[in-house]
Tab-separated table of C-alpha atoms in Angstrom:
chain	number	residue	atom	x	y	z
A	999	MET	CA	4.803	-25.569	-14.523
A	1000	ALA	CA	7.341	-22.819	-13.871
A	1001	GLU	CA	8.017	-22.104	-10.196
A	1002	ASP	CA	9.860	-18.796	-10.610
A	1003	GLN	CA	7.650	-17.065	-8.008
A	1004	ALA	CA	7.492	-19.970	-5.540
A	1005	THR	CA	8.808	-18.113	-2.509
A	1006	ARG	CA	9.759	-19.999	0.645
A	1007	TYR	CA	7.237	-18.057	2.727
A	1008	PRO	CA	3.669	-17.071	1.748
A	1009	LEU	CA	3.047	-13.655	0.200
A	1010	LEU	CA	0.465	-11.533	2.028
A	1011	LEU	CA	-0.916	-8.567	0.101
A	1012	VAL	CA	-2.049	-5.725	2.377
A	1013	PRO	CA	-4.357	-3.055	0.875
A	1014	GLY	CA	-4.325	0.675	1.457
A	1015	MET	CA	-7.033	3.064	2.613
A	1016	LEU	CA	-10.489	2.116	1.301
A	1017	GLY	CA	-9.007	-1.249	0.446
A	1018	PHE	CA	-10.814	-4.532	-0.088
A	1019	VAL	CA	-10.151	-8.090	-1.157
A	1020	ARG	CA	-12.783	-8.446	-3.857
A	1021	LEU	CA	-15.889	-6.472	-4.786
A	1022	GLY	CA	-18.201	-8.962	-6.445
A	1023	PHE	CA	-15.833	-10.595	-8.908
A	1024	TYR	CA	-13.453	-7.621	-9.033
A	1025	PRO	CA	-10.189	-7.890	-7.026
A	1026	TYR	CA	-8.159	-5.082	-5.468
A	1027	TRP	CA	-4.950	-6.657	-6.795
A	1028	PHE	CA	-6.208	-6.860	-10.385
A	1029	GLY	CA	-4.368	-9.609	-12.286
A	1030	ILE	CA	-1.575	-9.722	-9.700
A	1031	VAL	CA	-2.738	-12.619	-7.517
A	1032	LYS	CA	-3.470	-14.834	-10.522
A	1033	ALA	CA	-0.085	-14.107	-12.081
A	1034	LEU	CA	1.811	-14.839	-8.872
A	1035	ARG	CA	-0.083	-18.070	-8.296
A	1036	ARG	CA	0.622	-19.185	-11.849
A	1037	GLY	CA	4.280	-18.667	-10.981
A	1038	GLY	CA	3.982	-21.027	-8.028
A	1039	ALA	CA	3.609	-18.549	-5.160
A	1040	GLN	CA	1.307	-18.945	-2.185
A	1041	VAL	CA	-0.580	-15.648	-2.186
A	1042	TYR	CA	-3.099	-14.341	0.333
A	1043	PRO	CA	-4.846	-10.981	-0.155
A	1044	VAL	CA	-5.770	-9.979	3.399
A	1045	MET	CA	-8.340	-7.569	4.783
A	1046	VAL	CA	-7.883	-4.884	7.435
A	1047	SER	CA	-10.081	-1.896	8.313
A	1048	ALA	CA	-10.670	0.234	5.229
A	1049	MET	CA	-10.086	3.319	7.370
A	1050	HIS	CA	-8.405	3.279	10.773
A	1051	SER	CA	-5.077	4.034	12.438
A	1052	THR	CA	-1.930	2.223	11.379
A	1053	GLU	CA	-1.726	0.553	14.787
A	1054	VAL	CA	-5.287	-0.824	14.704
A	1055	ARG	CA	-4.828	-2.057	11.155
A	1056	GLY	CA	-1.504	-3.570	12.205
A	1057	GLU	CA	-3.100	-5.598	15.003
A	1058	GLN	CA	-5.706	-6.854	12.539
A	1059	LEU	CA	-2.949	-7.841	10.123
A	1060	LEU	CA	-1.142	-9.661	12.902
A	1061	ALA	CA	-4.266	-11.753	13.554
A	1062	ALA	CA	-4.497	-12.571	9.840
A	1063	ILE	CA	-0.827	-13.583	9.808
A	1064	ASP	CA	-1.301	-15.931	12.764
A	1065	GLU	CA	-4.241	-17.588	10.989
A	1066	ILE	CA	-2.256	-18.063	7.768
A	1067	LEU	CA	0.760	-19.433	9.651
A	1068	ARG	CA	-1.506	-22.007	11.305
A	1069	GLU	CA	-3.119	-22.866	7.979
A	1070	THR	CA	0.107	-23.241	5.993
A	1071	GLY	CA	2.558	-24.416	8.654
A	1072	ALA	CA	4.946	-21.669	7.523
A	1073	GLN	CA	7.161	-19.970	10.098
A	1074	LYS	CA	7.053	-16.502	8.531
A	1075	VAL	CA	5.356	-14.454	5.824
A	1076	ASN	CA	6.410	-11.927	3.202
A	1077	LEU	CA	4.329	-8.735	3.503
A	1078	ILE	CA	3.645	-6.544	0.471
A	1079	GLY	CA	1.682	-3.422	1.382
A	1080	HIS	CA	0.180	-0.842	-0.936
A	1081	SER	CA	-0.107	2.747	0.332
A	1082	HIS	CA	-1.340	2.639	3.965
A	1083	GLY	CA	-0.783	-1.105	3.767
A	1084	ALA	CA	2.953	-0.410	3.790
A	1085	LEU	CA	2.773	1.342	7.162
A	1086	THR	CA	0.501	-1.413	8.427
A	1087	SER	CA	3.087	-4.018	7.402
A	1088	ARG	CA	5.937	-2.040	8.942
A	1089	TYR	CA	4.091	-1.969	12.272
A	1090	VAL	CA	3.802	-5.765	12.386
A	1091	ALA	CA	7.411	-6.326	11.320
A	1092	ALA	CA	8.691	-3.929	13.978
A	1093	ARG	CA	6.577	-5.446	16.730
A	1094	HIS	CA	6.943	-9.105	15.720
A	1095	PRO	CA	9.973	-9.558	13.441
A	1096	GLU	CA	10.008	-13.277	14.186
A	1097	ARG	CA	6.858	-13.707	12.083
A	1098	VAL	CA	7.956	-11.603	9.090
A	1099	ALA	CA	10.574	-12.490	6.463
A	1100	SER	CA	10.239	-9.285	4.443
A	1101	VAL	CA	8.281	-6.052	4.106
A	1102	THR	CA	7.784	-4.467	0.708
A	1103	SER	CA	6.324	-0.989	0.462
A	1104	VAL	CA	4.470	-0.292	-2.783
A	1105	ALA	CA	3.788	3.458	-3.038
A	1106	GLY	CA	3.812	3.656	0.750
A	1107	PRO	CA	3.739	7.090	2.458
A	1108	ASN	CA	6.738	6.234	4.625
A	1109	HIS	CA	7.343	9.901	5.404
A	1110	GLY	CA	3.701	10.984	5.130
A	1111	SER	CA	1.504	12.189	2.275
A	1112	GLU	CA	1.332	15.829	1.217
A	1113	LEU	CA	-2.213	15.136	0.043
A	1114	ALA	CA	-3.188	14.163	3.603
A	1115	ASP	CA	-1.492	17.345	4.861
A	1116	TYR	CA	-3.461	19.450	2.379
A	1117	LEU	CA	-6.760	17.882	3.421
A	1118	GLU	CA	-5.894	18.454	7.082
A	1119	ARG	CA	-5.342	22.169	6.378
A	1120	ARG	CA	-8.351	22.495	4.072
A	1121	PHE	CA	-10.784	20.529	6.253
A	1122	PRO	CA	-9.534	20.807	9.851
A	1123	LEU	CA	-10.951	18.532	12.529
A	1124	GLY	CA	-14.334	19.813	13.727
A	1125	SER	CA	-14.999	21.972	10.664
A	1126	PHE	CA	-18.095	21.685	8.497
A	1127	GLY	CA	-15.960	20.558	5.561
A	1128	ASN	CA	-14.380	17.843	7.666
A	1129	GLY	CA	-17.841	16.608	8.630
A	1130	VAL	CA	-18.967	16.456	5.004
A	1131	LEU	CA	-15.782	14.664	3.970
A	1132	ASN	CA	-16.226	12.122	6.764
A	1133	VAL	CA	-19.798	11.437	5.671
A	1134	VAL	CA	-18.671	10.806	2.094
A	1135	LEU	CA	-15.870	8.503	3.239
A	1136	GLY	CA	-18.139	6.746	5.714
A	1137	VAL	CA	-20.672	6.000	2.977
A	1138	SER	CA	-17.844	4.744	0.768
A	1139	VAL	CA	-16.673	2.336	3.475
A	1140	TRP	CA	-20.255	1.132	3.982
A	1141	LEU	CA	-20.659	0.471	0.247
A	1142	LEU	CA	-17.360	-1.385	0.115
A	1143	GLY	CA	-18.484	-3.590	2.975
A	1144	LEU	CA	-21.779	-4.248	1.219
A	1145	LEU	CA	-20.056	-5.326	-1.996
A	1146	GLU	CA	-17.130	-7.200	-0.413
A	1147	THR	CA	-17.130	-10.904	-1.345
A	1148	GLY	CA	-13.516	-11.860	-0.646
A	1149	TYR	CA	-13.571	-11.359	3.130
A	1150	ARG	CA	-15.825	-13.331	5.471
A	1151	GLY	CA	-14.435	-12.421	8.874
A	1152	PRO	CA	-15.951	-10.236	11.598
A	1153	ARG	CA	-17.010	-6.684	10.819
A	1154	LEU	CA	-14.005	-4.379	11.046
A	1155	PRO	CA	-14.163	-1.020	12.861
A	1156	MET	CA	-13.746	2.354	11.173
A	1157	ASP	CA	-12.169	5.603	12.382
A	1158	ILE	CA	-11.810	8.121	9.564
A	1159	ASP	CA	-9.999	10.787	11.579
A	1160	ALA	CA	-7.487	8.258	12.930
A	1161	SER	CA	-6.907	6.978	9.407
A	1162	HIS	CA	-6.297	10.479	8.091
A	1163	MET	CA	-3.918	11.398	10.914
A	1164	SER	CA	-1.917	8.206	10.332
A	1165	LEU	CA	-1.143	9.384	6.789
A	1166	THR	CA	-0.162	13.001	7.467
A	1167	THR	CA	3.471	14.013	7.688
A	1168	ARG	CA	2.995	14.775	11.378
A	1169	GLY	CA	1.333	11.423	12.055
A	1170	VAL	CA	3.946	9.430	10.165
A	1171	GLU	CA	6.794	11.298	11.871
A	1172	GLN	CA	5.405	10.133	15.204
A	1173	PHE	CA	5.030	6.593	13.862
A	1174	ASN	CA	8.594	6.625	12.499
A	1175	ARG	CA	10.058	7.604	15.850
A	1176	GLN	CA	8.663	4.364	17.265
A	1177	TYR	CA	9.245	2.162	14.222
A	1178	PRO	CA	12.267	3.402	12.218
A	1179	GLN	CA	13.236	0.044	10.728
A	1180	GLY	CA	14.307	0.344	7.082
A	1181	LEU	CA	14.013	4.139	6.878
A	1182	PRO	CA	16.686	6.070	4.936
A	1183	GLN	CA	19.024	8.234	7.000
A	1184	THR	CA	19.012	10.915	4.298
A	1185	TRP	CA	16.083	12.280	2.286
A	1186	GLY	CA	15.789	10.451	-1.017
A	1187	GLY	CA	18.310	7.798	-0.001
A	1188	GLN	CA	17.963	4.099	0.684
A	1189	GLY	CA	17.436	2.460	4.035
A	1190	GLU	CA	19.061	-0.558	5.600
A	1191	GLU	CA	17.776	-3.678	3.892
A	1192	LEU	CA	18.127	-6.163	6.761
A	1193	VAL	CA	16.894	-5.132	10.214
A	1194	ASN	CA	16.151	-7.609	13.028
A	1195	GLY	CA	16.056	-10.437	10.508
A	1196	VAL	CA	13.479	-8.688	8.274
A	1197	ARG	CA	14.349	-7.504	4.764
A	1198	TYR	CA	12.877	-4.188	3.618
A	1199	TYR	CA	12.165	-3.150	0.017
A	1200	SER	CA	10.154	-0.472	-1.764
A	1201	TRP	CA	9.040	0.747	-5.159
A	1202	SER	CA	6.753	3.530	-6.352
A	1203	GLY	CA	5.864	5.651	-9.364
A	1204	THR	CA	5.440	9.223	-10.521
A	1205	LEU	CA	3.112	11.064	-12.853
A	1206	GLN	CA	5.001	11.550	-16.107
A	1207	PRO	CA	3.357	13.590	-18.883
A	1208	GLY	CA	3.535	11.736	-22.158
A	1209	ARG	CA	3.825	8.360	-20.434
A	1210	SER	CA	1.624	7.873	-17.353
A	1211	ASN	CA	-1.258	9.800	-18.970
A	1212	LYS	CA	-1.063	7.866	-22.233
A	1213	GLY	CA	-1.929	4.302	-23.188
A	1214	SER	CA	-5.049	2.933	-21.487
A	1215	ASN	CA	-4.834	5.673	-18.851
A	1216	ARG	CA	-6.462	8.030	-21.357
A	1217	PHE	CA	-9.693	6.173	-20.529
A	1218	ASP	CA	-9.074	5.701	-16.803
A	1219	GLY	CA	-10.699	8.374	-14.639
A	1220	SER	CA	-8.492	7.499	-11.675
A	1221	ASN	CA	-5.476	8.849	-13.545
A	1222	LEU	CA	-7.212	12.203	-13.911
A	1223	THR	CA	-8.007	12.087	-10.188
A	1224	CYS	CA	-4.321	11.539	-9.393
A	1225	ARG	CA	-3.315	14.418	-11.664
A	1226	LEU	CA	-5.750	16.692	-9.822
A	1227	PHE	CA	-4.548	15.501	-6.404
A	1228	ALA	CA	-0.954	16.203	-7.470
A	1229	HIS	CA	-1.680	19.949	-7.234
A	1230	ALA	CA	-1.729	19.519	-3.435
A	1231	PHE	CA	2.003	18.717	-3.471
A	1232	ALA	CA	4.630	21.390	-2.860
A	1233	HIS	CA	7.759	19.704	-1.481
A	1234	GLU	CA	7.585	16.916	-4.058
A	1235	ARG	CA	5.784	18.780	-6.820
A	1236	GLU	CA	6.118	16.906	-10.099
A	1237	GLN	CA	7.678	14.012	-8.158
A	1238	CYS	CA	4.578	12.187	-6.910
A	1239	ASP	CA	2.020	9.621	-8.021
A	1240	GLY	CA	-0.903	11.863	-7.069
A	1241	MET	CA	-1.119	10.646	-3.480
A	1242	VAL	CA	2.418	9.836	-2.345
A	1243	GLY	CA	5.697	11.605	-3.075
A	1244	ARG	CA	8.533	9.762	-4.757
A	1245	TYR	CA	11.100	10.179	-1.985
A	1246	SER	CA	8.536	9.871	0.779
A	1247	SER	CA	7.988	6.315	-0.450
A	1248	HIS	CA	11.585	5.180	0.068
A	1249	LEU	CA	12.146	2.269	2.443
A	1250	GLY	CA	14.954	-0.252	2.660
A	1251	THR	CA	16.349	-1.223	-0.723
A	1252	VAL	CA	14.620	1.009	-3.267
A	1253	ILE	CA	13.914	-1.076	-6.344
A	1254	GLY	CA	12.712	2.025	-8.167
A	1255	SER	CA	10.694	5.130	-7.393
A	1256	ASP	CA	10.146	6.677	-10.804
A	1257	TYR	CA	8.091	4.103	-12.659
A	1258	PRO	CA	5.477	5.800	-14.920
A	1259	LEU	CA	2.648	4.707	-12.621
A	1260	ASP	CA	0.049	6.661	-10.678
A	1261	HIS	CA	-1.112	5.589	-7.221
A	1262	PHE	CA	-3.750	3.231	-8.644
A	1263	ASP	CA	-1.742	1.957	-11.623
A	1264	ILE	CA	0.870	0.538	-9.293
A	1265	VAL	CA	-1.575	-2.199	-8.227
A	1266	ASN	CA	-2.917	-2.497	-11.794
A	1267	GLN	CA	-6.069	-0.467	-11.152
A	1268	HIS	CA	-8.500	0.032	-12.701
A	1269	PHE	CA	-9.099	-3.048	-14.869
A	1270	GLY	CA	-5.440	-3.050	-15.847
A	1271	MET	CA	-5.682	0.327	-17.601
A	1272	VAL	CA	-2.229	1.833	-17.106
A	1273	GLY	CA	0.104	4.246	-18.822
A	1274	LYS	CA	2.193	3.700	-21.918
A	1275	GLY	CA	4.780	0.967	-21.437
A	1276	ALA	CA	3.891	0.357	-17.775
A	1277	ASP	CA	3.890	-3.187	-16.381
A	1278	PRO	CA	2.785	-3.217	-12.724
A	1279	VAL	CA	2.093	-6.966	-12.732
A	1280	GLY	CA	5.619	-7.564	-13.974
A	1281	LEU	CA	7.024	-5.634	-10.996
A	1282	PHE	CA	5.265	-8.009	-8.587
A	1283	MET	CA	6.448	-11.052	-10.552
A	1284	GLN	CA	10.044	-9.817	-10.579
A	1285	HIS	CA	9.908	-9.094	-6.879
A	1286	ALA	CA	8.593	-12.543	-6.018
A	1287	GLY	CA	11.547	-13.917	-7.969
A	1288	ARG	CA	13.833	-11.585	-5.996
A	1289	LEU	CA	12.431	-12.839	-2.695
A	1290	LYS	CA	12.808	-16.438	-3.803
A	1291	ALA	CA	16.432	-15.874	-4.828
A	1292	SER	CA	17.067	-14.419	-1.357
A	1293	GLY	CA	15.713	-17.546	0.279
A	1294	LEU	CA	12.513	-15.845	1.383
């Protein structure tokens, strides 16, 4: 059997907001875990609070890392975080670099999300709209917990307002002042790849008429959702995936930030229905090979 993705250290996949491991038989990382394991990688989709601050989620991730290190005997892990999972992974790597070989941000809001900023303006804390939105999100988290079959640990706490603040430009600016590892020095540039022994990488996508809205995405309602959310963007208008801006996603070595992928496509959601010519699973396979070639 080919071992092209057999990295030295285990791969931990960290989900974003409203994330899960598996709902019934349906995984968050659709087709990705199976493909990586076929390539010889040790892969662990982990669970953190579906909605909470980056710091709380980071402490939960740290506990999961310690458990996996004990289980495998490995000295470090490779962290791959989608969306808020990227910030969560960055927190752990900054606080405990000795346990992390690499951090890879996949559509991570490393400079904040303009969508989160829009929602903060539209539904300010304490407003009626904010209350309604929190109820809807709270019910969503409850349903996810009810359907979750891939996580059997203790019940994880929820704080919707803290989660939202962690994703705003203002919240991420505060986070970045404490944990700047891998951030570009100039807007749209690349960051330092190796910091405190941890390698940093990123990739992301953008909505591209004629590509990201074609193929199977014609039948995927989440692509329409991303196209609607994209109207909230001003600074990175026409340069976003519907939830995160292209240049806001940059961290460390930027593998690419203009793949024809919306915010859900990039983790092969939903049911692998993606735009014309897109190959999100292939990006994960190539990256595992990249990590292996780097001795990670």
